[in-house]
Coordinates of C-alpha atoms in Angstrom, one line a residue:
X1 CA 0.0 0.0 0.0
X2 CA 1.4 3.4 -0.9
X3 CA 1.5 5.8 2.0
X4 CA 4.1 8.5 1.8
X5 CA 4.0 11.7 3.7
X6 CA 6.5 14.2 4.8
X7 CA 4.9 16.3 7.5
X8 CA 4.1 19.9 6.7
X9 CA 6.6 22.2 8.3
X10 CA 5.2 23.6 11.6
X11 CA 5.8 27.2 10.5
X12 CA 3.3 26.8 7.6
X13 CA 0.4 28.2 9.5
X14 CA -1.9 28.6 6.5
X15 CA -2.6 24.8 6.2
X16 CA -6.2 23.8 5.4
X17 CA -8.2 20.6 6.1
X18 CA -9.3 18.9 2.9
X19 CA -11.6 16.1 2.0
X20 CA -11.5 13.9 -1.2
X21 CA -13.9 11.0 -2.0
X22 CA -13.0 8.3 -4.4
X23 CA -16.4 7.9 -6.0
X24 CA -15.2 5.2 -8.4
X25 CA -15.0 1.4 -8.0
X26 CA -11.2 1.4 -8.6
X27 CA -8.2 2.1 -6.4
X28 CA -6.8 5.5 -6.9
X29 CA -3.6 7.2 -5.8
X30 CA -3.9 10.7 -4.4
X31 CA -0.7 12.7 -4.6
X32 CA 0.5 16.3 -3.9
X33 CA 4.0 17.0 -5.3
X34 CA 3.8 20.7 -6.2
X35 CA 4.9 22.1 -2.8
X36 CA 8.7 22.3 -2.3
X37 CA 10.1 20.1 0.4
X38 CA 6.8 18.2 0.9
X39 CA 5.4 15.1 -0.7
X40 CA 2.0 13.5 0.1
X41 CA 0.8 10.2 -1.4
X42 CA -2.0 7.9 -0.3
X43 CA -4.0 5.0 -1.8
X44 CA -7.7 5.8 -1.8
X45 CA -10.0 2.8 -1.9
X46 CA -13.3 2.8 -3.8
X47 CA -15.9 4.9 -2.0
X48 CA -13.4 5.9 0.6
X49 CA -13.1 9.5 1.9
X50 CA -9.6 10.9 2.5
X51 CA -9.1 13.7 5.0
X52 CA -5.7 15.5 4.9
X53 CA -4.0 18.8 5.6
X54 CA -2.4 20.7 2.8
X55 CA -1.4 24.2 1.8
X56 CA -3.9 26.4 -0.1
X57 CA -1.6 26.3 -3.2
X58 CA -1.4 22.5 -3.3
X59 CA -2.8 20.5 -6.2
X60 CA -4.1 17.0 -5.5
X61 CA -3.3 14.7 -8.4
X62 CA -5.6 11.6 -8.8
X63 CA -4.1 8.7 -10.6
X64 CA -5.3 5.2 -11.4
X65 CA -3.3 2.3 -12.8
X66 CA -3.8 -0.8 -14.9
X67 CA -1.4 -3.5 -15.8
X68 CA -0.5 -1.5 -18.9
X69 CA -0.1 2.1 -17.6
X70 CA -0.8 4.8 -15.0
X71 CA -3.2 7.5 -15.9
X72 CA -3.6 11.0 -14.4
X73 CA -7.4 11.4 -14.0
X74 CA -7.4 14.9 -12.5
X75 CA -5.6 17.7 -10.8
X76 CA -7.8 19.3 -8.1
X77 CA -6.8 22.5 -6.3
X78 CA -6.9 21.8 -2.6
X79 CA -8.8 25.0 -1.9
X80 CA -11.7 23.4 -3.7
X81 CA -11.4 20.4 -1.3
X82 CA -11.3 22.5 1.8
X83 CA -13.6 21.5 4.7
X84 CA -15.3 24.5 6.2
X85 CA -16.9 24.4 9.6
X86 CA -20.6 24.4 9.6
X87 CA -20.9 23.8 5.9
X88 CA -21.3 20.3 4.4
X89 CA -18.7 19.9 1.8
X90 CA -19.8 19.1 -1.8
X91 CA -19.2 15.6 -2.9
X92 CA -15.8 16.1 -4.5
X93 CA -14.7 13.0 -6.3
X94 CA -14.4 11.3 -9.7
X95 CA -17.1 9.0 -10.9
X96 CA -15.6 8.7 -14.4
X97 CA -14.6 5.1 -13.8
X98 CA -18.1 4.0 -12.6
X99 CA -19.5 1.3 -14.7

């Protein structure tokens, strides 16, 4: 199982809480690699929700793989995935693989 994370530096006080839902019936890999000195990568199972902290400028990459290749399905700005207190977050996920 892929599970890589370098903790966000403590002096980055503008971190936000985010939520992503894998709305497909395939495994996905969620990855943030556009923030210098920080890497986040998790396997997200079908119908699973992933809560994580990120910086507002972060982009969540969603990938899926088959025996033949790895495909980038989407890049989602983490600001769009931000959980706000008292507001139910929209269902943010990809159902392009549902069948």
